[in-house]
Short mmCIF file of N, CA and C and ligand atoms in Angstrom, two decimals:
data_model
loop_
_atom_site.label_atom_id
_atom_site.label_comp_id
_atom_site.label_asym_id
_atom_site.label_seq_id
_atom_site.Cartn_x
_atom_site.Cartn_y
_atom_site.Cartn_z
N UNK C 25 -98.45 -11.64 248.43
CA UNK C 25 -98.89 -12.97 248.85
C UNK C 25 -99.98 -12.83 249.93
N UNK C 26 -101.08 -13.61 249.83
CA UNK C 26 -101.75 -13.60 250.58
C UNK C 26 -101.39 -14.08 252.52
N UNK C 27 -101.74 -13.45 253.66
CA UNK C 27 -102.38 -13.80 254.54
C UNK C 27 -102.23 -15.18 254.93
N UNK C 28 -101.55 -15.68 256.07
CA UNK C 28 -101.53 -17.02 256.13
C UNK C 28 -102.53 -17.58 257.35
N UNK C 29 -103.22 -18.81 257.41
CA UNK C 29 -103.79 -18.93 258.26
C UNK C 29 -103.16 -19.09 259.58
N UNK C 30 -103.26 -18.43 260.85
CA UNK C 30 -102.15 -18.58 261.99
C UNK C 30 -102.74 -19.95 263.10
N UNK C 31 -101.45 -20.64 263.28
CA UNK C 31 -101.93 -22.03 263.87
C UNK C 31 -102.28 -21.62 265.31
N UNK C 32 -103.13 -22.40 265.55
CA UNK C 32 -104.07 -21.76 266.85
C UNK C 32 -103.53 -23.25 268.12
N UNK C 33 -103.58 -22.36 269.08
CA UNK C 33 -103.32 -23.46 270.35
C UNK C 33 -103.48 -24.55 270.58
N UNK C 34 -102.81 -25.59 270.65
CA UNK C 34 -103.92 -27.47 270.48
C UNK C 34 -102.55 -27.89 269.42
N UNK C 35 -102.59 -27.19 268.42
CA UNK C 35 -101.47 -27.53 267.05
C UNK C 35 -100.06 -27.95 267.46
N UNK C 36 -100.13 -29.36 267.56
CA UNK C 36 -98.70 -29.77 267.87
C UNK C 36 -97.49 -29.02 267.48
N UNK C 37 -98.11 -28.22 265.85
CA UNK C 37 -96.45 -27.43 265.32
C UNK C 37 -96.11 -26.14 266.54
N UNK C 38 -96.93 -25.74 267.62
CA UNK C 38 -96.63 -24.89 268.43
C UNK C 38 -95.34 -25.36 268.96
N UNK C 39 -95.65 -26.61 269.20
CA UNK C 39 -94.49 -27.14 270.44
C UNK C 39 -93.42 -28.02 269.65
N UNK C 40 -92.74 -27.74 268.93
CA UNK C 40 -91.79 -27.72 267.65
C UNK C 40 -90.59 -26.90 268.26
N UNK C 41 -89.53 -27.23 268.33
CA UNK C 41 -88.53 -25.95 268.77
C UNK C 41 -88.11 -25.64 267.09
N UNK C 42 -87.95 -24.55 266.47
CA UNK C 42 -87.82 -23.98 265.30
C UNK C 42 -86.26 -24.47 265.21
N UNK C 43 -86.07 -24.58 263.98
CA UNK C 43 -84.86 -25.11 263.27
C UNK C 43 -83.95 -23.44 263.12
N UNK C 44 -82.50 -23.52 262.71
CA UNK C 44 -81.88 -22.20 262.17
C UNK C 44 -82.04 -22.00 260.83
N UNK C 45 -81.96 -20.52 260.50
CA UNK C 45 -82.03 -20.39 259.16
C UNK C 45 -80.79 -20.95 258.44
N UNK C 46 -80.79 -21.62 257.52
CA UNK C 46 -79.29 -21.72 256.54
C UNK C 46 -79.53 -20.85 255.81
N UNK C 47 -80.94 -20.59 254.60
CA UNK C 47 -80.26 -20.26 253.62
C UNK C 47 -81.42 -18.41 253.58
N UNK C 48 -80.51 -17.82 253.43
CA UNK C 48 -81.10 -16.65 253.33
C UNK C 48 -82.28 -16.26 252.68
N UNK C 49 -81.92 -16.78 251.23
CA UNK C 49 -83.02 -16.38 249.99
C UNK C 49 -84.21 -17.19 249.96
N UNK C 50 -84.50 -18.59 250.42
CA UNK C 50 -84.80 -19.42 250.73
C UNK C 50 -86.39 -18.44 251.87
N UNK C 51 -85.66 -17.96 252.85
CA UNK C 51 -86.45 -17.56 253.74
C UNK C 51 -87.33 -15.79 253.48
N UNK C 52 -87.11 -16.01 252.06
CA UNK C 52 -87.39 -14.38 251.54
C UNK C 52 -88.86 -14.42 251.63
N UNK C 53 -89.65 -15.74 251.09
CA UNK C 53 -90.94 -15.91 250.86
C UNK C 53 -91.49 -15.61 252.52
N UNK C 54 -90.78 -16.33 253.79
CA UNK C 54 -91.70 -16.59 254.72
C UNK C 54 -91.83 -15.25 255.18
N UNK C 55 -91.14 -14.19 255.18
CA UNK C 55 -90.75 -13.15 255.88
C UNK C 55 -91.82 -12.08 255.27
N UNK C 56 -92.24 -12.25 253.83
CA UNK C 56 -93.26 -11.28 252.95
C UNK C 56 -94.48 -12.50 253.82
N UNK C 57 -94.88 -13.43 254.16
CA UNK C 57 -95.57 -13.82 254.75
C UNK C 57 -96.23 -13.73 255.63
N UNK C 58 -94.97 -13.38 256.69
CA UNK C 58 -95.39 -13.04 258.07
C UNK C 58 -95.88 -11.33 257.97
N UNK C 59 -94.81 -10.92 257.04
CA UNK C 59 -95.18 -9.26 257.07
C UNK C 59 -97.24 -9.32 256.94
N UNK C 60 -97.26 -9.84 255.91
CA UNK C 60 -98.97 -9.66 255.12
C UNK C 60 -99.82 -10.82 256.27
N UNK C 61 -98.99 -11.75 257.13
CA UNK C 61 -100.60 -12.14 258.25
C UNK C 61 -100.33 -10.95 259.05
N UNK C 62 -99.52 -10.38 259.25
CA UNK C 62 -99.41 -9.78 260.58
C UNK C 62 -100.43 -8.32 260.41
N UNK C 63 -100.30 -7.72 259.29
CA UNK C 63 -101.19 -6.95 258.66
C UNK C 63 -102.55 -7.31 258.54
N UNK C 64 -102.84 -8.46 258.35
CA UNK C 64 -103.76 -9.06 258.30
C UNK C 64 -104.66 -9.01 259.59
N UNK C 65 -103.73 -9.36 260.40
CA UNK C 65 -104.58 -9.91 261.82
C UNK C 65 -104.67 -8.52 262.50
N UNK C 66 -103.68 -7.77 262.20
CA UNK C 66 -104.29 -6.59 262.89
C UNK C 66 -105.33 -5.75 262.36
N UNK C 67 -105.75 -5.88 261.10
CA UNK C 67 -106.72 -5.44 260.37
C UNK C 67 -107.84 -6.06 261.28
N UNK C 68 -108.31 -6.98 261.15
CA UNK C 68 -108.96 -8.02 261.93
C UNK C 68 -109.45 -7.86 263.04
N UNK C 69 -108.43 -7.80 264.22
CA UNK C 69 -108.30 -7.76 265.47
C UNK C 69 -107.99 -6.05 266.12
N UNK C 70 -107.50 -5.78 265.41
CA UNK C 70 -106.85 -4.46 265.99
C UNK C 70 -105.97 -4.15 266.93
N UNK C 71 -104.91 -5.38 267.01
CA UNK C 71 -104.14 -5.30 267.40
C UNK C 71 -102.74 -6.34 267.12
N UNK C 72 -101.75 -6.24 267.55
CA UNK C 72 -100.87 -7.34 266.61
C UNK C 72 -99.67 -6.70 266.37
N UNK C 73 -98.55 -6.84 266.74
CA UNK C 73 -97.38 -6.62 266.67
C UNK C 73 -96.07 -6.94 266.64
N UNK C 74 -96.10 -8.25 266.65
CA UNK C 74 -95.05 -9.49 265.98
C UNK C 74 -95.76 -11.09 266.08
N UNK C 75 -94.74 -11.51 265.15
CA UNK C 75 -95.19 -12.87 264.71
C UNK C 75 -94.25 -13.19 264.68
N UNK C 76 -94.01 -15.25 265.08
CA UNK C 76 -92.84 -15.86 264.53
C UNK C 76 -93.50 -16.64 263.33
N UNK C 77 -92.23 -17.30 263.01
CA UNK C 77 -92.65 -18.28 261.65
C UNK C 77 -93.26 -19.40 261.72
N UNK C 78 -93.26 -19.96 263.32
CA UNK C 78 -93.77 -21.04 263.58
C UNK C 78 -95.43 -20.88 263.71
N UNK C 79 -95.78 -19.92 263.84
CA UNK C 79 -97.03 -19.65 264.00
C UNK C 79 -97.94 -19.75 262.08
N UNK C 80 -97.06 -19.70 261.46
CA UNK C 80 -97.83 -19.62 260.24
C UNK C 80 -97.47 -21.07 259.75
N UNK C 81 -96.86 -22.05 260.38
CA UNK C 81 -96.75 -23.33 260.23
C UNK C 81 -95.18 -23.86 259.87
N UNK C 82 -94.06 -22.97 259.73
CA UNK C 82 -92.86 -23.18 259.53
C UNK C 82 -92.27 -22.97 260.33
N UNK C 83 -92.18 -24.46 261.02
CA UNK C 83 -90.48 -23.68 262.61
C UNK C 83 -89.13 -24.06 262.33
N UNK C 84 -89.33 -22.56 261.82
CA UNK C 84 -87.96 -21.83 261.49
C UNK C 84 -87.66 -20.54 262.09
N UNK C 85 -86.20 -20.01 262.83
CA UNK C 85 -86.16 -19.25 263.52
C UNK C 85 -86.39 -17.81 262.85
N UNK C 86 -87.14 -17.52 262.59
CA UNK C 86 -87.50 -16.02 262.13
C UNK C 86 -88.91 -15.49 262.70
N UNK C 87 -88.16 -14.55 263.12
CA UNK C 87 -89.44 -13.35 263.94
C UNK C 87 -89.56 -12.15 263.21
N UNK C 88 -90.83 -11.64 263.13
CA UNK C 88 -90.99 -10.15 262.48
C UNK C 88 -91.76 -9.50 263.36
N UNK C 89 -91.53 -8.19 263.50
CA UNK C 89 -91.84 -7.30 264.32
C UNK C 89 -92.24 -6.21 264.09
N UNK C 90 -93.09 -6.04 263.94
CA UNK C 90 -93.52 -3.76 263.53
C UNK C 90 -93.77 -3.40 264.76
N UNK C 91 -93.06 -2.47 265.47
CA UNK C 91 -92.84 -1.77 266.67
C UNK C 91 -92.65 -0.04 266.34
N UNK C 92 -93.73 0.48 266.92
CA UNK C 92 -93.59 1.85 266.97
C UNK C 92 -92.76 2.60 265.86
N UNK C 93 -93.27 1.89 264.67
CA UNK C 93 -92.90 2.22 262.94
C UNK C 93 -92.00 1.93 262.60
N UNK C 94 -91.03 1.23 263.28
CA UNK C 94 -90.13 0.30 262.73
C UNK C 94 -90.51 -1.44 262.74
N UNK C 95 -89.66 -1.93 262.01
CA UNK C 95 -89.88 -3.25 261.28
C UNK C 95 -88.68 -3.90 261.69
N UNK C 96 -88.61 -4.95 262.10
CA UNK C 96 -87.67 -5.98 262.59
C UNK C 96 -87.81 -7.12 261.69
N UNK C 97 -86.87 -7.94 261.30
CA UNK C 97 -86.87 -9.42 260.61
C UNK C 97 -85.53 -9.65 261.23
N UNK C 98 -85.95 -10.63 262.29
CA UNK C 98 -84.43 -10.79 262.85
C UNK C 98 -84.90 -12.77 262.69
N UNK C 99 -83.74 -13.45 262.21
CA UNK C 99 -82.97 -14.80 261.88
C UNK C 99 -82.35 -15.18 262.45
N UNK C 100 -82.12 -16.42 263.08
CA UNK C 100 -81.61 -16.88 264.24
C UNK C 100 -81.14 -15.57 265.42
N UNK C 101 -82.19 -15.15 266.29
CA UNK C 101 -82.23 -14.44 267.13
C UNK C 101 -81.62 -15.17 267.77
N UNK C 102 -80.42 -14.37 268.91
CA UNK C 102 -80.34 -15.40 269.92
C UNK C 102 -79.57 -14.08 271.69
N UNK C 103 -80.20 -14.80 272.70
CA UNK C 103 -80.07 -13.48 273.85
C UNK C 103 -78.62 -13.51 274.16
N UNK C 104 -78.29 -12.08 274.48
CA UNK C 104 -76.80 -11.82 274.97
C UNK C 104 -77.26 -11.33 276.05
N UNK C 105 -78.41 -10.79 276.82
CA UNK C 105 -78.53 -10.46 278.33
C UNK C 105 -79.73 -10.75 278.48
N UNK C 106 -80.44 -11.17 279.29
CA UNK C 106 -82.26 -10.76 279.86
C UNK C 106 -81.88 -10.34 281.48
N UNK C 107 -82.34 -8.52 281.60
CA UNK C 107 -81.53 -8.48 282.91
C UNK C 107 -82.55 -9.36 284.17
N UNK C 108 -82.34 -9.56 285.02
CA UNK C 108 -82.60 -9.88 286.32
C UNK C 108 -83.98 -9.18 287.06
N UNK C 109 -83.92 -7.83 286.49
CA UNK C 109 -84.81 -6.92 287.18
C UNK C 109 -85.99 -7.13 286.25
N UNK C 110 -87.48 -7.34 286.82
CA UNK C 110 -88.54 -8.56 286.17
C UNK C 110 -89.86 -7.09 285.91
N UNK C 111 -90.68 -7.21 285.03
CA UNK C 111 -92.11 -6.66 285.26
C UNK C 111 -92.70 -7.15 284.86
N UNK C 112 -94.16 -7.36 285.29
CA UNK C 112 -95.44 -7.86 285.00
C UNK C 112 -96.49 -7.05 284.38
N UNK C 113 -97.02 -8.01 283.44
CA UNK C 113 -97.52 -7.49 282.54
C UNK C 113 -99.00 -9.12 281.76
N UNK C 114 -100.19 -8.28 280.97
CA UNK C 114 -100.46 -8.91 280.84
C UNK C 114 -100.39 -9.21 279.29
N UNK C 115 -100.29 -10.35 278.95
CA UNK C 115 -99.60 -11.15 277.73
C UNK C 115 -100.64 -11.33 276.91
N UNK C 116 -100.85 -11.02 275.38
CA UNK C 116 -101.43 -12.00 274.78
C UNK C 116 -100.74 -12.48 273.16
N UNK C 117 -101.61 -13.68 272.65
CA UNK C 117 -100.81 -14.14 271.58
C UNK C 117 -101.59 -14.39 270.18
N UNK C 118 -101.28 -14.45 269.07
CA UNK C 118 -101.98 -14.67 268.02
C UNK C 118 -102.76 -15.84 267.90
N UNK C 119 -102.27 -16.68 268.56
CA UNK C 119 -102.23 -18.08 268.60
C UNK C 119 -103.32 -18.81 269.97
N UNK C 120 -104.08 -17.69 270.36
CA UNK C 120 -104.77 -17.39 271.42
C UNK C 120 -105.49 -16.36 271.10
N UNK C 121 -106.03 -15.58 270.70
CA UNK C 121 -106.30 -13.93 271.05
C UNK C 121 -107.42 -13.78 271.69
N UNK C 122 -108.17 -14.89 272.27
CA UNK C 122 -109.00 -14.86 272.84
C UNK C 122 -108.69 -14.66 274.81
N UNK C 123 -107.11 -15.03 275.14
CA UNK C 123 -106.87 -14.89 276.11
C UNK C 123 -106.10 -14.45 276.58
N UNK C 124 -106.11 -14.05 277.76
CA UNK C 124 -104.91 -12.89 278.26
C UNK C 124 -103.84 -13.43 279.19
N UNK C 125 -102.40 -13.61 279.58
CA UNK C 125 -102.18 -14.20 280.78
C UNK C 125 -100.78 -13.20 281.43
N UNK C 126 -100.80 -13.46 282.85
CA UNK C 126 -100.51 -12.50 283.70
C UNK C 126 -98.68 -13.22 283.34
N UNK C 127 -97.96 -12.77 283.26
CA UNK C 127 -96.72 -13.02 283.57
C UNK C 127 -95.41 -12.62 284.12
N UNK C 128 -94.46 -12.95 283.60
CA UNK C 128 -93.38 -12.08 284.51
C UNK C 128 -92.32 -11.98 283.12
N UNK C 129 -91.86 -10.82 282.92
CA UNK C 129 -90.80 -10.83 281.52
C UNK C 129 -89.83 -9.70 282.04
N UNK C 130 -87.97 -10.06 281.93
CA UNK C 130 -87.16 -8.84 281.92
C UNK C 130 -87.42 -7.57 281.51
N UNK C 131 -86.81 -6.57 282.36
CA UNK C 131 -87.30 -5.30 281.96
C UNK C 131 -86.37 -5.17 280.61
N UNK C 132 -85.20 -5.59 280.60
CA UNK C 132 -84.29 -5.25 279.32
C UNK C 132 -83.83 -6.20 279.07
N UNK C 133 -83.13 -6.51 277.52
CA UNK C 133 -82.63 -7.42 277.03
C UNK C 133 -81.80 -7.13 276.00
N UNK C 134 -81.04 -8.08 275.35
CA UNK C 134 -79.89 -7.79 274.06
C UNK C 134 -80.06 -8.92 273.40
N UNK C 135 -80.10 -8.85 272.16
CA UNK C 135 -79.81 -9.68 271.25
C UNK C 135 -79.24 -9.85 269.92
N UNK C 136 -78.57 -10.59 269.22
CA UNK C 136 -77.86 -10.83 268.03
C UNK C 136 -78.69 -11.49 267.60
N UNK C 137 -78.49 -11.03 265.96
CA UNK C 137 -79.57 -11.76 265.18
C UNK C 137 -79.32 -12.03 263.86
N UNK C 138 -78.98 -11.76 262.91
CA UNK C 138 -79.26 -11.48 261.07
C UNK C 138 -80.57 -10.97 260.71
N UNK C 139 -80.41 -9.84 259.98
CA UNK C 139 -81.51 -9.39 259.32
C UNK C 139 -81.30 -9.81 258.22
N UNK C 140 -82.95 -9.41 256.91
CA UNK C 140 -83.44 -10.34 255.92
C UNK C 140 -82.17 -10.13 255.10
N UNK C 141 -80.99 -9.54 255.12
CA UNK C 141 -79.95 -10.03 254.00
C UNK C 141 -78.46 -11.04 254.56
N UNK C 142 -79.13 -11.46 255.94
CA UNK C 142 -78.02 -11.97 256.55
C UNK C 142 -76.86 -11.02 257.10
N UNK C 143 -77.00 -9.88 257.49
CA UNK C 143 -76.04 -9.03 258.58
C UNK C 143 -76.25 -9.16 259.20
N UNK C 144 -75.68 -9.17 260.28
CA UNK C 144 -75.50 -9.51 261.79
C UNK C 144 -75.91 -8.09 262.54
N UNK C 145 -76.77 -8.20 263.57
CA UNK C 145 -77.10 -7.17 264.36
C UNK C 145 -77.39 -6.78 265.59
N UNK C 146 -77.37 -6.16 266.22
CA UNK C 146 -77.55 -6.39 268.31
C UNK C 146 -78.68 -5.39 267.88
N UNK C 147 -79.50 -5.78 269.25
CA UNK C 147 -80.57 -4.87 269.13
C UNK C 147 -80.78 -4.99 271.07
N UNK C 148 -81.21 -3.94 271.50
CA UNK C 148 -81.10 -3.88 272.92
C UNK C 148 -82.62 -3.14 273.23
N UNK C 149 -83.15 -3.81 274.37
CA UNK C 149 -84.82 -2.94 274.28
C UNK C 149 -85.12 -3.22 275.56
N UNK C 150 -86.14 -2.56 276.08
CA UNK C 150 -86.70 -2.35 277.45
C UNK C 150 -88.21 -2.10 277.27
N UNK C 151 -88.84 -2.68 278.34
CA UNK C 151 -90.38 -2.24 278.41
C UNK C 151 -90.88 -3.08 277.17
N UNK C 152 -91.49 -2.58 276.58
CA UNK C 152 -93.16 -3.02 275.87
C UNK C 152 -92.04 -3.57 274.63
N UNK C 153 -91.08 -3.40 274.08
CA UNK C 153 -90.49 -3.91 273.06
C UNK C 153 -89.44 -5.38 273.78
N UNK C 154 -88.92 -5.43 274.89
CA UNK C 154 -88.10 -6.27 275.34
C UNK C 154 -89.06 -7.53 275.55
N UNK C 155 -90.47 -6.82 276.26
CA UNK C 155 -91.48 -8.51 276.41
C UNK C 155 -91.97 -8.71 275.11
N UNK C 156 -91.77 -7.90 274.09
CA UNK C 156 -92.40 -8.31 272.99
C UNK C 156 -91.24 -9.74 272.20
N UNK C 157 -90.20 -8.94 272.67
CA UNK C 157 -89.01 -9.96 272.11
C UNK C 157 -88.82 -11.21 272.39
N UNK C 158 -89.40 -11.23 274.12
CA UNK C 158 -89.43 -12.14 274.41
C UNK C 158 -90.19 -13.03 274.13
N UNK C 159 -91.43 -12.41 273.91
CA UNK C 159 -92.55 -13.63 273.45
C UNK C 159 -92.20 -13.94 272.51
N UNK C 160 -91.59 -13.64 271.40
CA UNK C 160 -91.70 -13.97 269.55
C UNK C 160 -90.31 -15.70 270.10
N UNK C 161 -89.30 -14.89 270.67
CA UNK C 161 -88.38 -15.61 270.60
C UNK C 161 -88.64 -16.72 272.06
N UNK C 162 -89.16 -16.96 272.57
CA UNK C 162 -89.99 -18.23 272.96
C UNK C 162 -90.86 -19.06 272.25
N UNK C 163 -91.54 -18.37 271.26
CA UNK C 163 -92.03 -19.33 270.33
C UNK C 163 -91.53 -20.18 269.35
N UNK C 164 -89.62 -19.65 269.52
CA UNK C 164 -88.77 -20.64 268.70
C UNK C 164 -88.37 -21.76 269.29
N UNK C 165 -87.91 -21.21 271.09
CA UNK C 165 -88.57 -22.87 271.70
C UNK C 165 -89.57 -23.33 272.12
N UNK C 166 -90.39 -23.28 272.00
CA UNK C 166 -91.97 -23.91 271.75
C UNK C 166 -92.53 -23.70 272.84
N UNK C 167 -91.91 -22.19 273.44
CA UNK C 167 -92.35 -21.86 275.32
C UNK C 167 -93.67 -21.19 274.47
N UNK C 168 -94.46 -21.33 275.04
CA UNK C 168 -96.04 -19.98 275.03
C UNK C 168 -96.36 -19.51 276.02
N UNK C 169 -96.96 -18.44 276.04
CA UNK C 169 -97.31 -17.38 277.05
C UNK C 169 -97.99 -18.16 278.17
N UNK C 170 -98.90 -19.11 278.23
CA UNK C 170 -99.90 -19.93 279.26
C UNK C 170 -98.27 -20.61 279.87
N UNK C 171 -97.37 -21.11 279.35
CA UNK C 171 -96.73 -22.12 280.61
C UNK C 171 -95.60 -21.04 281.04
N UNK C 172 -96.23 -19.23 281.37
CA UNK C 172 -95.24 -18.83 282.18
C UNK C 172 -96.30 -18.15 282.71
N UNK C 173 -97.48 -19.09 282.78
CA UNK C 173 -98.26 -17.92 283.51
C UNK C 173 -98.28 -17.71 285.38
N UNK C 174 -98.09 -16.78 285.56
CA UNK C 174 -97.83 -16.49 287.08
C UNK C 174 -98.82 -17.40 288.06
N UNK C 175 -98.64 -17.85 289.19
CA UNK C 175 -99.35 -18.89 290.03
C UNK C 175 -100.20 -18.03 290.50
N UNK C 176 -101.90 -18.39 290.52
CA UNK C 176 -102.95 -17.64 290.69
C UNK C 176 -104.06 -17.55 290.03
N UNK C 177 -104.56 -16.29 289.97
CA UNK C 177 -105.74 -15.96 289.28
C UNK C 177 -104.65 -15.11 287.74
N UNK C 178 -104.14 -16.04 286.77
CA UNK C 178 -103.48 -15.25 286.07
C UNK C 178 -103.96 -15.56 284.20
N UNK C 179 -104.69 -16.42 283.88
CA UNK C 179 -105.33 -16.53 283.16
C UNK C 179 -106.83 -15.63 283.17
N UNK C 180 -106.65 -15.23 281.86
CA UNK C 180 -108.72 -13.70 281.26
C UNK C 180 -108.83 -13.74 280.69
N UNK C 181 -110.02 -14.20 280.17
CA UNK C 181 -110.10 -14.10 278.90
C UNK C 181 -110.01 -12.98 278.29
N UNK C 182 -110.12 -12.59 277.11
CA UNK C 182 -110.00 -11.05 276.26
C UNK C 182 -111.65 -10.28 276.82
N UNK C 183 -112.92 -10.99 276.90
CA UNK C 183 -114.18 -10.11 277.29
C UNK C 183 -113.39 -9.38 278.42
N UNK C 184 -113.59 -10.39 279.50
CA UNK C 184 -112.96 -10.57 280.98
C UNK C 184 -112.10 -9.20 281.43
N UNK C 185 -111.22 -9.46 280.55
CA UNK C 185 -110.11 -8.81 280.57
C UNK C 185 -110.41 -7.09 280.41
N UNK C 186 -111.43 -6.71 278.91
CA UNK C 186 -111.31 -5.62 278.26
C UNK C 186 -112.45 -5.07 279.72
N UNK C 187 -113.34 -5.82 280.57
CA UNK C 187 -114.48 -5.46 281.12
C UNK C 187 -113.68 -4.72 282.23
N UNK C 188 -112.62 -5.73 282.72
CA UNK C 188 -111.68 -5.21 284.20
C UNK C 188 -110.58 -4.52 284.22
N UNK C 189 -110.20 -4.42 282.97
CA UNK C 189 -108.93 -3.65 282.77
C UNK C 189 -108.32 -2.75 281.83
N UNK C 190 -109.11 -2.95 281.22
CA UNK C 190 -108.95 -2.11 279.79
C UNK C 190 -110.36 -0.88 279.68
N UNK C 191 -109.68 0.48 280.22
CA UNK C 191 -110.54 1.72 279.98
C UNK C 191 -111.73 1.86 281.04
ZN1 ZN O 220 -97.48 -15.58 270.48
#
């Protein structure tokens, strides 16, 4: 299946809190979906490493993830810890990629979820995979990266950004 177009910032369906999955098979199509934009956009962009479903225009709770060669499809994600102890980092989103923003995300986290056949699963992560989690699964409540952006100079654009901080 082709590539879906990803809804860009402004798009009321951002701010949608995503519905639960009921039906498993049902959600087989969106998931080969998200797999092929996400491929897509990193072809593109050259960079890109999870997507939710709401971003390709269906808010429905499913996130996909390719992380350091593994693949995530986790279904009604939902947190069992976000610890206390915080790092900053700078954020960006598909749904944006033009901008960068400074934030604050747990160093570790846990979560239960269903993968694409409906098993139930915990998955526990730290660092560059735990804020990744976090962002996908904020986009099921219609949080985005700009309304946690840190008080300041915490909005860059991507030029901005690659000129002052990147290499
Ligand atoms: Zn995003």
């Amino acid at each position: 299946m082709p590539a879906k177009r990803i809804i860009q910032l402004g798009d009321p369906v951002l701010r949608e809190i995503s519905t639960p999955v009921v039906d498993i098979v049902a959600v087989q199509p969106v998931l080969t979906d998200l797999r092929d934009t996400l491929h897509e956009f990193r072809r593109t962009h050259g960079f890109g490493r999870g997507i939710s479903a709401v971003q390709i225009g269906v808010p429905v709770r499913v996130v996909y993830i390719e992380f350091e060669g593994t693949s995530y499809s986790l279904l009604n994600p939902e947190w069992e810890f976000l610890s206390d102890q915080k790092f900053r980092l700078w954020d960006d989103c598909f749904s944006f990629p033009g901008l960068l923003v400074w934030l604050e995300r747990s160093e570790t986290v846990r979560l239960r979820y269903l993968d694409e056949t409906g098993t139930p699963g915990s998955l526990e992560a730290s660092g560059a995979l735990s804020e990744l989690l976090q962002h996908e699964l904020d986009h099921l409540d219609a949080i985005l990266a700009i309304d946690r952006a840190l008080p300041g100079n915490s909005l860059c654009t991507r030029e901005e950004w690659q000129r002052r901080y990147s290499g």
